[in-house]
Structure formats: structure tokens, C-alpha cells
mmCIF file of C-alpha atoms in Angstrom:
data_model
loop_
_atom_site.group_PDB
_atom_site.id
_atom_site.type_symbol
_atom_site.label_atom_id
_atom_site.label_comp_id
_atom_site.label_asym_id
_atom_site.label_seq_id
_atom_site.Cartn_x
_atom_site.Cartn_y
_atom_site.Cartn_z
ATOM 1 C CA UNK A 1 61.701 53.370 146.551
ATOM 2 C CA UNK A 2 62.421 56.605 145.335
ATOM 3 C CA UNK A 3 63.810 59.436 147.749
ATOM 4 C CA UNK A 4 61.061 61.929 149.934
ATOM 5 C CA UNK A 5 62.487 64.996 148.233
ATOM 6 C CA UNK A 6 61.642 68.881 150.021
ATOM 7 C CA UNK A 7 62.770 72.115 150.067
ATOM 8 C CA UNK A 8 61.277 74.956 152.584
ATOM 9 C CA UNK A 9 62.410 78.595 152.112
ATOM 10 C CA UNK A 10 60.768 80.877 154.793
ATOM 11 C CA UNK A 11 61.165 83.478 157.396
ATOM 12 C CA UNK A 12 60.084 81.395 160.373
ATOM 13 C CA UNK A 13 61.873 79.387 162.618
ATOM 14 C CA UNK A 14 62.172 76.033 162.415
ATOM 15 C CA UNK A 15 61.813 72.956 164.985
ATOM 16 C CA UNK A 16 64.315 70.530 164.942
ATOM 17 C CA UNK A 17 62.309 67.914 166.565
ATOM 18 C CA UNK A 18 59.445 68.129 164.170
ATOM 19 C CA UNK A 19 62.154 68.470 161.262
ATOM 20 C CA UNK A 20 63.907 65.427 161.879
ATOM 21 C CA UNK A 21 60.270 63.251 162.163
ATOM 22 C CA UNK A 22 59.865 64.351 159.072
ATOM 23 C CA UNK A 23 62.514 62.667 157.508
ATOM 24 C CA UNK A 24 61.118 59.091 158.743
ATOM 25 C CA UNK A 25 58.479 57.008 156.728
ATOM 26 C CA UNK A 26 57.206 54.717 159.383
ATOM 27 C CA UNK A 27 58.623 51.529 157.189
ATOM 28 C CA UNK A 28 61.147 51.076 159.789
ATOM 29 C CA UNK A 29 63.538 51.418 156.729
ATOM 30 C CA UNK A 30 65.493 53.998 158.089
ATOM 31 C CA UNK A 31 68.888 53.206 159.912
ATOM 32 C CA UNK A 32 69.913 56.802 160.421
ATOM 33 C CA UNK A 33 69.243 60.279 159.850
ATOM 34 C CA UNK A 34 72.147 62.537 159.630
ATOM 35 C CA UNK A 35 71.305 66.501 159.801
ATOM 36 C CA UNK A 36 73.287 69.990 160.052
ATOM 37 C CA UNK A 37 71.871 73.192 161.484
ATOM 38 C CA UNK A 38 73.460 76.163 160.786
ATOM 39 C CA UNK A 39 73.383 79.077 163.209
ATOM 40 C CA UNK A 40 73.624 82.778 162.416
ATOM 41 C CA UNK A 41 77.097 83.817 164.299
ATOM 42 C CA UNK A 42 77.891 87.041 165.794
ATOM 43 C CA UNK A 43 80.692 87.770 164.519
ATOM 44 C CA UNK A 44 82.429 87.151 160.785
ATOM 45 C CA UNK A 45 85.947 88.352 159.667
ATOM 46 C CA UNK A 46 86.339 89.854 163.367
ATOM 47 C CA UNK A 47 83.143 92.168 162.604
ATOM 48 C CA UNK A 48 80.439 92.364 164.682
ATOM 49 C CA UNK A 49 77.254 91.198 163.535
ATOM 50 C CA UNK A 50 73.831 91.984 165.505
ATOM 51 C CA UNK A 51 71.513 91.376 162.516
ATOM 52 C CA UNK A 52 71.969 89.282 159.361
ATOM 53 C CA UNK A 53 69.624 90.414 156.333
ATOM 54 C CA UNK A 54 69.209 87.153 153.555
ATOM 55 C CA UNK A 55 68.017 88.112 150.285
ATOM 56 C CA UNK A 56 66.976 85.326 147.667
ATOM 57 C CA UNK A 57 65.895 84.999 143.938
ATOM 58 C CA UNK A 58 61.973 83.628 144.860
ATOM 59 C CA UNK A 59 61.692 80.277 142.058
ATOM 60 C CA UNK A 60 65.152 80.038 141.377
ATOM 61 C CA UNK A 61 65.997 79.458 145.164
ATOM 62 C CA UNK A 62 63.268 76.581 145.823
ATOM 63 C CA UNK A 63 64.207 75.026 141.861
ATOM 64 C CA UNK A 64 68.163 75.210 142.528
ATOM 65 C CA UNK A 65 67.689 73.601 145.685
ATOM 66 C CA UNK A 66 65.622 70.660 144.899
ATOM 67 C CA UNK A 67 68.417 69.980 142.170
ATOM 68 C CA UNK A 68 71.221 69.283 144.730
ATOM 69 C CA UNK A 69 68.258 67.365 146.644
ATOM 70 C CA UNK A 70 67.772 65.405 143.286
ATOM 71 C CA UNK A 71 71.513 64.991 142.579
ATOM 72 C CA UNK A 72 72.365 63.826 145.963
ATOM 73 C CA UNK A 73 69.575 60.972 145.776
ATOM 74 C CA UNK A 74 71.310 59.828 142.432
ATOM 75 C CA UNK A 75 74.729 59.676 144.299
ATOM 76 C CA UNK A 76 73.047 57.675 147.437
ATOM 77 C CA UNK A 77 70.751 55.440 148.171
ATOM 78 C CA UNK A 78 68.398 57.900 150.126
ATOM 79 C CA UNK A 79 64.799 57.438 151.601
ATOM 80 C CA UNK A 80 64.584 61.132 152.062
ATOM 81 C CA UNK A 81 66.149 64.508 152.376
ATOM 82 C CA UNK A 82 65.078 68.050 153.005
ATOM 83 C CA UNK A 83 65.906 71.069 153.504
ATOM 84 C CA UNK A 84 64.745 74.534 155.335
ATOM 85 C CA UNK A 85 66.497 77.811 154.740
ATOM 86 C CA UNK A 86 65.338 81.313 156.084
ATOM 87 C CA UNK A 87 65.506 84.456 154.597
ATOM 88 C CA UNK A 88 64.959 87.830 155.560
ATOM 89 C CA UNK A 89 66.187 89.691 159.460
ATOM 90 C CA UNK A 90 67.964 87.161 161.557
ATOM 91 C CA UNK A 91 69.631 87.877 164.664
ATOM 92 C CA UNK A 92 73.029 85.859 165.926
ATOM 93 C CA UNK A 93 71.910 82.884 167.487
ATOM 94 C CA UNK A 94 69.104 82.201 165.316
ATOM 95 C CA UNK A 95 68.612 79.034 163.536
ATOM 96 C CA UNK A 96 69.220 79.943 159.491
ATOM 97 C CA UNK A 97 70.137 76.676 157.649
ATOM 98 C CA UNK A 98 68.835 73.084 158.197
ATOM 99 C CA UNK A 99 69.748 69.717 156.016
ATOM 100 C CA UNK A 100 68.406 66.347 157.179
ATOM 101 C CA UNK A 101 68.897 63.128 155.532
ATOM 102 C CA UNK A 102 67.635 59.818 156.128
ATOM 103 C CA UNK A 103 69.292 56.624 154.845
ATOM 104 C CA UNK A 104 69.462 52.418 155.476
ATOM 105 C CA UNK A 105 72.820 53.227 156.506
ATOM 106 C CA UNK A 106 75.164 55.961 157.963
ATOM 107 C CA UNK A 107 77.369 56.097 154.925
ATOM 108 C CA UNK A 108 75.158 57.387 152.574
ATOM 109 C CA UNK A 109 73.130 59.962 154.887
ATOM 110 C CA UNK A 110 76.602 61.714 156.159
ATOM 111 C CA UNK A 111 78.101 61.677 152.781
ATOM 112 C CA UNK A 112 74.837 63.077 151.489
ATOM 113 C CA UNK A 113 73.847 65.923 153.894
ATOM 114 C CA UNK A 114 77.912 67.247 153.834
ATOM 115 C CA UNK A 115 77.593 67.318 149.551
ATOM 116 C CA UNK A 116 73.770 69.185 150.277
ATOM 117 C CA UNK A 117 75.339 71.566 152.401
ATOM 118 C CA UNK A 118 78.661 72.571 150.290
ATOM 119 C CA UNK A 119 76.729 72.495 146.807
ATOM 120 C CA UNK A 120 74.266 74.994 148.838
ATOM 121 C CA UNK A 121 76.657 77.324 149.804
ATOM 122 C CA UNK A 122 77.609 77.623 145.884
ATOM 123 C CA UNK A 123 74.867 76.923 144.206
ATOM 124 C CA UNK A 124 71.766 78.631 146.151
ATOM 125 C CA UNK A 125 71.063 82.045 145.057
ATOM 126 C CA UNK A 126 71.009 83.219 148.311
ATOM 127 C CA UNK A 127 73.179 86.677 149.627
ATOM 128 C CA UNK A 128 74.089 87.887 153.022
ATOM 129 C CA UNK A 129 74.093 91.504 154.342
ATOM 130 C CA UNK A 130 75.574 92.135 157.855
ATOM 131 C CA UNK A 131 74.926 95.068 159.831
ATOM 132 C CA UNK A 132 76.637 95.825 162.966
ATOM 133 C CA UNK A 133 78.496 98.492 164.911
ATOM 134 C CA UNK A 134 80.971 98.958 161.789
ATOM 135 C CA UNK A 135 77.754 99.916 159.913
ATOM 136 C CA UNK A 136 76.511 97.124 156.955
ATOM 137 C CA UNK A 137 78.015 95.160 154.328
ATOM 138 C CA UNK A 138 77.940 92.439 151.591
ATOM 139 C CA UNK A 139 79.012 89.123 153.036
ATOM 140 C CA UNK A 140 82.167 87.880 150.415
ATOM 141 C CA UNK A 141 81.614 84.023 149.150
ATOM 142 C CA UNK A 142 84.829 82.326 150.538
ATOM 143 C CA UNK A 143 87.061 80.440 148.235
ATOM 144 C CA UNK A 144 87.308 77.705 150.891
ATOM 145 C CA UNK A 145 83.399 76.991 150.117
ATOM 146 C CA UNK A 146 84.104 76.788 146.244
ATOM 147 C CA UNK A 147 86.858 74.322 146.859
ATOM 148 C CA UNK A 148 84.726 71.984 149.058
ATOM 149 C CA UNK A 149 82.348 71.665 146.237
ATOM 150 C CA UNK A 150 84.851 71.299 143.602
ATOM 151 C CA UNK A 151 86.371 68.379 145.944
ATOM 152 C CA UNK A 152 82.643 66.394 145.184
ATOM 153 C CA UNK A 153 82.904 67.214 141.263
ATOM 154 C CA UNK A 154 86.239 65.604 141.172
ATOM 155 C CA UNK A 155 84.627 62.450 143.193
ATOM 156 C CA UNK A 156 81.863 61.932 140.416
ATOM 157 C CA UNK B 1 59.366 91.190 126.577
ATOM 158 C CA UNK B 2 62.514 89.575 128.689
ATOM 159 C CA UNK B 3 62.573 89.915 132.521
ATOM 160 C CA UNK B 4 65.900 90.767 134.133
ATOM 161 C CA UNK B 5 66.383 90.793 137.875
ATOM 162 C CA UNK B 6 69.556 91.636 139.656
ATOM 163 C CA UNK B 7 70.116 90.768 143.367
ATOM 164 C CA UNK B 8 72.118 91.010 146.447
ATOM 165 C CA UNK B 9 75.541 93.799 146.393
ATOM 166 C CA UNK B 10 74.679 94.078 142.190
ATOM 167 C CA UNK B 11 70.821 95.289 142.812
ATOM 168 C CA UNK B 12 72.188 98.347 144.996
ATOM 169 C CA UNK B 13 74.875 99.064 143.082
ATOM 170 C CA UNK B 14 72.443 99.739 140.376
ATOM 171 C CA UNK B 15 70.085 100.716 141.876
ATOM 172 C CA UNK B 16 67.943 98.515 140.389
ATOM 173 C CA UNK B 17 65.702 95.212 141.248
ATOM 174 C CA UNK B 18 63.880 94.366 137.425
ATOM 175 C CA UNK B 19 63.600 95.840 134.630
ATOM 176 C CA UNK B 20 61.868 94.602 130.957
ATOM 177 C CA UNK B 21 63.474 94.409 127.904
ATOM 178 C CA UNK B 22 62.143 94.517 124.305
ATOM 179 C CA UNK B 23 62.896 90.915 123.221
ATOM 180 C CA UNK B 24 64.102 92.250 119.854
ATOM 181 C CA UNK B 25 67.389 90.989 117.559
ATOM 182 C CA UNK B 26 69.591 93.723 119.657
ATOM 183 C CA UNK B 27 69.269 91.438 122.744
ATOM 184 C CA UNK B 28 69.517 87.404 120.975
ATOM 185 C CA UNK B 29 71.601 86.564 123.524
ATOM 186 C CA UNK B 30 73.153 86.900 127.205
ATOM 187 C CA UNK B 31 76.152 88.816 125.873
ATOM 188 C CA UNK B 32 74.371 91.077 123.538
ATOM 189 C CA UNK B 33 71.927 91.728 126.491
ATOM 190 C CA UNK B 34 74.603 92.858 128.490
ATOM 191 C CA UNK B 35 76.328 95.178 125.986
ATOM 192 C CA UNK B 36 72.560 96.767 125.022
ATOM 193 C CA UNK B 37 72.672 97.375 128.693
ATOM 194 C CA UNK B 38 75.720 98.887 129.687
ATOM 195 C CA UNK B 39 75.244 101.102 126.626
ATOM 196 C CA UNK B 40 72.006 102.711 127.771
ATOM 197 C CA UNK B 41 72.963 102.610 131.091
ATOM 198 C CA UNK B 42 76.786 104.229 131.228
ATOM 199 C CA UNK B 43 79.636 103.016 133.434
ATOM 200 C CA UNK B 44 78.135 101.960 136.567
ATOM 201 C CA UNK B 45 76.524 99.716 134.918
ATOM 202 C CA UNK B 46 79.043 98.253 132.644
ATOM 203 C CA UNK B 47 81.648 98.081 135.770
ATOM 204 C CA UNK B 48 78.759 95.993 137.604
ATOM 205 C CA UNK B 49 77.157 93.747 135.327
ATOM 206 C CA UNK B 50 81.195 93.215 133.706
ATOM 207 C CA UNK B 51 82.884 92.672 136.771
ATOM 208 C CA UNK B 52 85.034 88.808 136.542
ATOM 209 C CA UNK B 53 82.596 87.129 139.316
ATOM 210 C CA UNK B 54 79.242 88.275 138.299
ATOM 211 C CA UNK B 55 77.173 85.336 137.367
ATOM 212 C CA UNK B 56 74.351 85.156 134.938
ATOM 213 C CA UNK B 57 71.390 83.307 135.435
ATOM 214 C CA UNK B 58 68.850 82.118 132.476
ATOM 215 C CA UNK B 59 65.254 81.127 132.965
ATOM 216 C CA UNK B 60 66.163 80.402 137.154
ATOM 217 C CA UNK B 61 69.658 78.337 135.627
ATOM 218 C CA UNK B 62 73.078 79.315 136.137
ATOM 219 C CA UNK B 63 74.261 79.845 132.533
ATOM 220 C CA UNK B 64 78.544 79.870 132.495
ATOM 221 C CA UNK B 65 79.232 81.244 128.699
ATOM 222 C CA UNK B 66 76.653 82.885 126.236
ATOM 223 C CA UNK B 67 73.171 81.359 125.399
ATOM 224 C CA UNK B 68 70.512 82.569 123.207
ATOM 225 C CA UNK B 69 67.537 84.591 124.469
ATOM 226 C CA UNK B 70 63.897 84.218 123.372
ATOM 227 C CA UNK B 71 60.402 86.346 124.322
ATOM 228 C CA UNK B 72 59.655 85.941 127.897
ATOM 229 C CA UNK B 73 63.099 84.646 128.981
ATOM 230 C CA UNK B 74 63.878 85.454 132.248
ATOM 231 C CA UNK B 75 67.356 86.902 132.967
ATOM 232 C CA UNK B 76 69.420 87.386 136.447
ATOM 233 C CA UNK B 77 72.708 89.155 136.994
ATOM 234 C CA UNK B 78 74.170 88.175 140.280
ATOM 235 C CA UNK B 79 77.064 88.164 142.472
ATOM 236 C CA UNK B 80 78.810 84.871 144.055
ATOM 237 C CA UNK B 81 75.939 83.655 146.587
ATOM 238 C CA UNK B 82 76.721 83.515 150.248
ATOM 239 C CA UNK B 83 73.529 81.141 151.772
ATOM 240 C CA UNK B 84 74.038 78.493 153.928
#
């Protein structure tokens, strides 16, 4: 069967609960889901943050994302995988990233949702702008995320 | 008519979200796009959009290298993304 494929990009919140039934097709095929949530923290490089502003290329975002989505499925045997990113003001605390998987077995749906997640960070034309008490900035991409999805190239 | 958008640190650096482009043989291609440009545009410009980590984007596709541009192409020019 081929993979449930979906990508959400949108300023509301999310619910994990609903997110995660979402992921199963009522075939009783599933033998686990494996998901990350990613919070927004409050602080970064020893800055404090108190809002986080997320600025995306609309089309690009949605298409670049379903890629990995499609990728991953041709690496694992997937039922399904999504994911929900927010953009615009967030606060630290607030939910900003979400990946959920769901596979026959654990293997495939941890392997999956950590390649999701480091091809995202890389691939997703998505930029971060803190603003805090030291005024606002341009969050840097870290080499350390580059790497990690280097480390899945060299796996192929 | 080409479409180029610029995003994130590289927008306000410029000053600039989109612009249009005549589609004409001055512009065939990412690199020549560029240079056309930074040439009407001056320094700021050129120091942006030729800085080592900027990344170019083609039709909503990360393009590494040149590639040839046709009418109603749709460029980006942005800097390493930081989602997740």
C-alpha cells in the first residue's frame, strides 16, 4: 500500500492527540507510530528569547516538504507520515515543529521520523528571527544540523 | 517576466521581498541574473546576493551551480534555512 503522505504549514497550534490519530488507517496495520515535537525554547546561544518570528517561502515550503515525506517512504516501508510546521509569532513554550510516522514495525518509523526531521532542518525554506531583551536577530543554521543530514546521504 | 523573491536576513538586507525581471537574453541564466542585478543595484546588493552561503532557488527547487532561465521562471535568493 502506498504511504498516507501530508504536510500542514500554519499559524495555529496543533493537537498532539488528534495528530497522532491521524497517522492510523484503521487496518490494524500499524505496529507503531514514532513522532517528534519540537518546542520553541527560551533561550539560544545564551540569548534570551521571548518571541520567535518564522518566515517561509509559501509553495516552496509545502513542495520541499512533501519531498523528504516522499523520499523517506522510498527508504521505509511506511503506512504514513506527516508533518505540521508553524510559522509566524511564537512564544517559548509553544509547540513549532511536529513529525509523526506510522510503520508495521519500530525500525522503520524511528529511522524515518529522525531522517524527516534532519533533512527539514536543511532543506525547508524556513528562517528564524529572535527577539528578546538583547533586541532581534537572524537565527545562524548550525553546522551540526548539516552534518546530521550529510550522515543519511552517506547511508543511501 | 521572471519572479524573484528573497527571504529571511537577505530580504532586509535589501530591502526587498520581489521584484520582476524582463525575461530577456541579459538574464538566460541564474548567474547572469545575478550579475544584471548587482549591476543595477550597487554593492549592497552584490555583497548580499554574492555572499559564499546564499542559496538559489529555481522554480520552488534548490538549484547548487548555474541553470538556464526561461519566461515566467520563478527565482529565490536565500540564506541557509533555520526551520525545524
Amino acid at each position: 500500500m502506498k504511504a498516507l503522505l501530508e504536510v500542514s504549514v500554519q499559524e495555529s497550534d496543533f493537537d498532539l492527540r488528534i495528530l497522532q490519530g491521524s497517522l492510523l488507517r484503521g487496518a490494524a496495520e500499524e505496529g507503531g507510530v514514532a513522532t517528534f515535537t519540537g518546542y520553541v525554547r527560551g533561550s539560544n546561544d545564551q540569548r534570551g528569547v521571548s518571541t520567535l518570528l518564522l518566515e517561509h517561502y509559501p509553495g516552496m515550503t509545502e513542495r520541499s516538504i512533501l519531498a523528504i515525506l516522499e523520499e523517506s517512504a522510498e527508504r521505509w516501508p511506511l503506512l504514513a507520515a506527516r508533518v505540521v510546521h508553524r510559522v509566524g509569532e511564537l512564544a517559548p513554550g509553544d509547540q513549532i515543529v511536529w513529525v509523526g510516522v506510522s510503520a508495521a514495525h519500530r525500525e522503520a518509523a524511528f529511522a524515518a521520523c529522525e531522517f524527516i526531521m534532519d533533512y527539514l532542518k536543511t532543506r525547508a525554506p524556513f528562517w528564524k528571527k529572535e527577539r528578546g531583551p538583547q533586541g532581534e536577530h537572524w537565527v545562524d543554521a548550525r553546522d551540526s544540523d548539516s552534518e546530521r543530514a550529510e550522515r543519511w546521504q552517506a547511508q543511501q | 517576466m521572471l519572479r524573484v523573491l528573497f527571504f529571511g536576513r537577505l530580504r532586509e538586507e535589501l530591502g526587498c521581498g520581489e521584484i520582476e525581471v524582463i525575461a530577456d537574453d541579459s538574464c538566460r541564466d541564474l548567474d547572469a541574473l545575478q550579475a544584471q542585478l548587482c549591476a543595477a543595484n550597487g554593492e549592497r546588493w552584490t555583497r548580499a546576493l554574492g555572499a559564499a552561503n546564499t542559496i538559489r532557488a529555481l522554480n520552488q527547487v534548490m538549484v547548487s551551480g548555474n541553470a538556464p532561465l526561461a519566461d515566467g521562471d520563478e527565482v529565490a535568493f536565500f540564506p541557509p534555512v533555520t526551520g525545524g
